GROMACS .gro file of C-alpha atoms in nm:
model
  198
    1MET     CA    1  -0.040   0.017  -0.016
    2LEU     CA    2   0.288   0.235   0.076
    3GLN     CA    3   0.380   0.265  -0.301
    4LEU     CA    4   0.041   0.317  -0.473
    5LYS     CA    5   0.017   0.570  -0.178
    6THR     CA    6   0.408   0.773  -0.260
    7ARG     CA    7   0.367   0.673  -0.643
    8GLY     CA    8   0.041   0.683  -0.739
    9PRO     CA    9  -0.164   0.403  -0.884
   10GLN     CA   10   0.078   0.099  -1.078
   11THR     CA   11   0.028  -0.220  -1.254
   12ALA     CA   12   0.092  -0.555  -1.002
   13ALA     CA   13   0.410  -0.592  -1.269
   14VAL     CA   14   0.567  -0.244  -1.156
   15LEU     CA   15   0.496  -0.284  -0.852
   16GLY     CA   16   0.662  -0.669  -0.842
   17ALA     CA   17   0.923  -0.526  -0.947
   18THR     CA   18   0.987  -0.184  -0.690
   19LEU     CA   19   0.943  -0.436  -0.453
   20GLY     CA   20   1.186  -0.718  -0.590
   21THR     CA   21   0.884  -0.993  -0.660
   22THR     CA   22   0.742  -1.108  -0.899
   23GLY     CA   23   0.443  -0.935  -1.062
   24GLU     CA   24   0.167  -1.191  -0.957
   25ALA     CA   25   0.311  -1.234  -0.619
   26ALA     CA   26   0.204  -0.835  -0.646
   27ARG     CA   27  -0.153  -0.949  -0.821
   28GLN     CA   28  -0.239  -1.138  -0.540
   29GLN     CA   29  -0.139  -0.939  -0.334
   30LEU     CA   30  -0.287  -0.637  -0.426
   31MET     CA   31  -0.622  -0.913  -0.461
   32ARG     CA   32  -0.640  -0.994  -0.048
   33LEU     CA   33  -0.658  -0.572  -0.026
   34ALA     CA   34  -0.866  -0.547  -0.273
   35ALA     CA   35  -1.089  -0.803  -0.050
   36GLU     CA   36  -1.036  -0.613   0.269
   37GLY     CA   37  -1.167  -0.274   0.071
   38LEU     CA   38  -0.802  -0.080   0.089
   39VAL     CA   39  -0.727  -0.091  -0.268
   40GLU     CA   40  -0.911  -0.123  -0.594
   41ALA     CA   41  -0.835  -0.176  -1.003
   42SER     CA   42  -0.963  -0.005  -1.326
   43ALA     CA   43  -0.860  -0.080  -1.721
   44GLU     CA   44  -0.648   0.133  -1.886
   45ALA     CA   45  -0.635   0.115  -2.212
   46ARG     CA   46  -0.323   0.089  -2.425
   47GLY     CA   47  -0.380   0.096  -2.742
   48VAL     CA   48  -0.346  -0.215  -2.974
   49GLY     CA   49  -0.355  -0.537  -2.696
   50ARG     CA   50  -0.501  -0.550  -2.385
   51PRO     CA   51  -0.608  -0.293  -2.112
   52ARG     CA   52  -0.370  -0.325  -1.813
   53GLN     CA   53  -0.477  -0.349  -1.464
   54VAL     CA   54  -0.378  -0.073  -1.314
   55TRP     CA   55  -0.416  -0.058  -0.887
   56ARG     CA   56  -0.490   0.220  -0.710
   57LEU     CA   57  -0.607   0.327  -0.335
   58THR     CA   58  -0.961   0.367  -0.200
   59PRO     CA   59  -1.032   0.600   0.080
   60ALA     CA   60  -1.034   0.318   0.320
   61GLY     CA   61  -0.736   0.263   0.174
   62ASP     CA   62  -0.609   0.613   0.216
   63GLN     CA   63  -0.769   0.600   0.529
   64ARG     CA   64  -0.512   0.408   0.681
   65PHE     CA   65  -0.153   0.629   0.634
   66PRO     CA   66  -0.195   0.906   0.954
   67ASP     CA   67  -0.315   1.255   0.871
   68ALA     CA   68  -0.371   1.555   1.107
   69HIS     CA   69  -0.745   1.621   1.008
   70ALA     CA   70  -0.922   1.553   1.287
   71ASP     CA   71  -0.681   1.802   1.528
   72LEU     CA   72  -0.739   2.022   1.258
   73ALA     CA   73  -1.157   1.987   1.297
   74THR     CA   74  -1.087   1.987   1.623
   75GLN     CA   75  -0.914   2.285   1.634
   76LEU     CA   76  -1.137   2.459   1.450
   77ILE     CA   77  -1.463   2.453   1.636
   78ARG     CA   78  -1.324   2.501   1.979
   79SER     CA   79  -1.118   2.833   1.783
   80ILE     CA   80  -1.469   2.894   1.635
   81ARG     CA   81  -1.695   2.795   1.955
   82ALA     CA   82  -1.399   3.021   2.159
   83THR     CA   83  -1.351   3.309   1.886
   84LEU     CA   84  -1.783   3.334   1.787
   85GLY     CA   85  -1.976   3.186   2.064
   86GLU     CA   86  -2.238   2.886   1.945
   87ASP     CA   87  -2.442   3.011   1.743
   88ALA     CA   88  -2.156   3.125   1.460
   89LEU     CA   89  -2.055   2.740   1.538
   90GLU     CA   90  -2.445   2.566   1.487
   91ARG     CA   91  -2.419   2.897   1.159
   92VAL     CA   92  -2.100   2.677   1.029
   93ILE     CA   93  -2.207   2.337   1.071
   94GLY     CA   94  -2.592   2.519   0.862
   95SER     CA   95  -2.392   2.558   0.615
   96ARG     CA   96  -2.267   2.260   0.609
   97GLU     CA   97  -2.571   2.047   0.594
   98THR     CA   98  -2.705   2.285   0.313
   99GLU     CA   99  -2.489   2.173   0.128
  100ALA     CA  100  -2.497   1.823   0.203
  101LYS     CA  101  -2.824   1.844   0.078
  102ALA     CA  102  -2.813   2.025  -0.184
  103PHE     CA  103  -2.508   1.728  -0.335
  104TYR     CA  104  -2.695   1.448  -0.186
  105ALA     CA  105  -3.055   1.559  -0.354
  106GLN     CA  106  -2.814   1.611  -0.673
  107ALA     CA  107  -2.690   1.266  -0.725
  108LEU     CA  108  -3.062   1.135  -0.646
  109SER     CA  109  -3.272   1.363  -0.836
  110GLY     CA  110  -3.467   1.134  -1.072
  111ILE     CA  111  -3.461   0.831  -0.854
  112ALA     CA  112  -3.774   0.722  -0.750
  113ASP     CA  113  -3.718   0.334  -0.608
  114LEU     CA  114  -3.640   0.459  -0.223
  115GLY     CA  115  -3.457   0.093  -0.203
  116GLU     CA  116  -3.233   0.220  -0.477
  117ARG     CA  117  -3.229   0.573  -0.323
  118VAL     CA  118  -3.083   0.356  -0.002
  119THR     CA  119  -2.834   0.175  -0.209
  120ARG     CA  120  -2.690   0.549  -0.376
  121LEU     CA  121  -2.656   0.730  -0.091
  122ALA     CA  122  -2.469   0.457   0.051
  123ALA     CA  123  -2.282   0.470  -0.274
  124MET     CA  124  -2.189   0.794  -0.227
  125ARG     CA  125  -2.144   0.797   0.213
  126GLU     CA  126  -1.855   0.537   0.089
  127ARG     CA  127  -1.672   0.807  -0.130
  128GLU     CA  128  -1.688   1.022   0.147
  129GLY     CA  129  -1.451   0.739   0.363
  130TYR     CA  130  -1.797   0.601   0.597
  131MET     CA  131  -1.719   0.278   0.471
  132ALA     CA  132  -2.099   0.239   0.344
  133GLU     CA  133  -2.282  -0.032   0.276
  134ALA     CA  134  -2.735  -0.047   0.258
  135ARG     CA  135  -2.900  -0.381   0.302
  136ALA     CA  136  -3.264  -0.436   0.247
  137GLU     CA  137  -3.376  -0.559   0.583
  138GLY     CA  138  -3.818  -0.639   0.702
  139ASP     CA  139  -3.986  -0.430   0.532
  140GLY     CA  140  -3.717  -0.128   0.543
  141TRP     CA  141  -3.289  -0.112   0.509
  142LEU     CA  142  -3.034  -0.072   0.732
  143LEU     CA  143  -2.794   0.246   0.628
  144ILE     CA  144  -2.426   0.099   0.841
  145GLU     CA  145  -2.156   0.328   0.869
  146ASN     CA  146  -1.874   0.114   1.028
  147HIS     CA  147  -1.646   0.441   1.046
  148CYS     CA  148  -1.641   0.802   1.125
  149PRO     CA  149  -1.419   1.019   0.933
  150ILE     CA  150  -1.545   1.303   1.179
  151CYS     CA  151  -1.594   1.144   1.472
  152ALA     CA  152  -1.338   1.345   1.659
  153ALA     CA  153  -1.480   1.666   1.568
  154ALA     CA  154  -1.842   1.508   1.593
  155SER     CA  155  -1.760   1.500   1.934
  156LEU     CA  156  -1.726   1.810   2.073
  157SER     CA  157  -1.988   1.897   1.815
  158PRO     CA  158  -2.295   1.698   1.774
  159GLY     CA  159  -2.449   1.933   1.552
  160LEU     CA  160  -2.297   1.785   1.286
  161CYS     CA  161  -2.444   1.406   1.353
  162ARG     CA  162  -2.731   1.646   1.347
  163ALA     CA  163  -2.756   1.792   1.104
  164GLU     CA  164  -2.632   1.433   0.954
  165LEU     CA  165  -2.926   1.310   1.024
  166ARG     CA  166  -3.147   1.579   0.921
  167ALA     CA  167  -2.960   1.578   0.544
  168PHE     CA  168  -3.010   1.180   0.490
  169GLN     CA  169  -3.361   1.262   0.608
  170ASP     CA  170  -3.401   1.560   0.319
  171ALA     CA  171  -3.199   1.326   0.100
  172LEU     CA  172  -3.423   1.045   0.086
  173GLY     CA  173  -3.788   1.252   0.137
  174PRO     CA  174  -4.077   1.250   0.261
  175LEU     CA  175  -4.182   0.861   0.196
  176ALA     CA  176  -3.906   0.765   0.410
  177ARG     CA  177  -3.814   0.811   0.801
  178VAL     CA  178  -3.501   0.759   0.910
  179GLU     CA  179  -3.384   0.697   1.279
  180ARG     CA  180  -3.079   0.643   1.399
  181THR     CA  181  -3.016   0.317   1.590
  182GLU     CA  182  -2.631   0.308   1.597
  183HIS     CA  183  -2.433   0.505   1.742
  184ILE     CA  184  -1.994   0.570   1.672
  185VAL     CA  185  -2.010   0.887   1.944
  186ALA     CA  186  -2.234   0.745   2.207
  187GLY     CA  187  -2.014   0.385   2.234
  188ALA     CA  188  -2.124   0.184   1.925
  189ARG     CA  189  -1.880   0.006   1.697
  190ARG     CA  190  -2.031   0.159   1.363
  191CYS     CA  191  -2.361   0.388   1.316
  192ALA     CA  192  -2.661   0.276   1.193
  193TYR     CA  193  -2.970   0.428   1.081
  194ARG     CA  194  -3.309   0.260   0.956
  195ILE     CA  195  -3.487   0.335   0.642
  196SER     CA  196  -3.819   0.262   0.636
  197PRO     CA  197  -4.127   0.368   0.452
  198VAL     CA  198  -4.382   0.604   0.506
   0.00000   0.00000   0.00000
């Protein structure tokens, strides 16, 4: 994974040569990482002949590397609260909520089926780093997020989680009821949302 992080997308053959092994050995390791959702391959045309398979990190794989986003986010929340007050922080959170609602509304535009809307929302959340999935359950669905990239910030400002819940409700529309049933910030292993048709 380090090679993909530092040198960008590569073929298994190039990775194998860099690591002093065969392309096949590198491909087998990449397949194991792909099964864990950490890397993915895409076909890349190169003129005549078969397209080559180029491997890259997924957002989940990228998150395996340290960053200071959590520290920066919590510092910003503290600074906004201390300098401008709680009302200003709530306005910032409200602005983020408005942007999320607009983004999800555009992405789900034209999709009438609630199950498809939930599935599409889960795919968007997956790309945002939440390790999300959608599952049919009874007469409704579960939207599951196995990771929370904003957990440190949300622990400091619960308004972020309330805003996400409202954004989901808005995105899925008036014919759905969205209820959070598990919450990482409250100590659960994951965040889960029960989505029921109304």
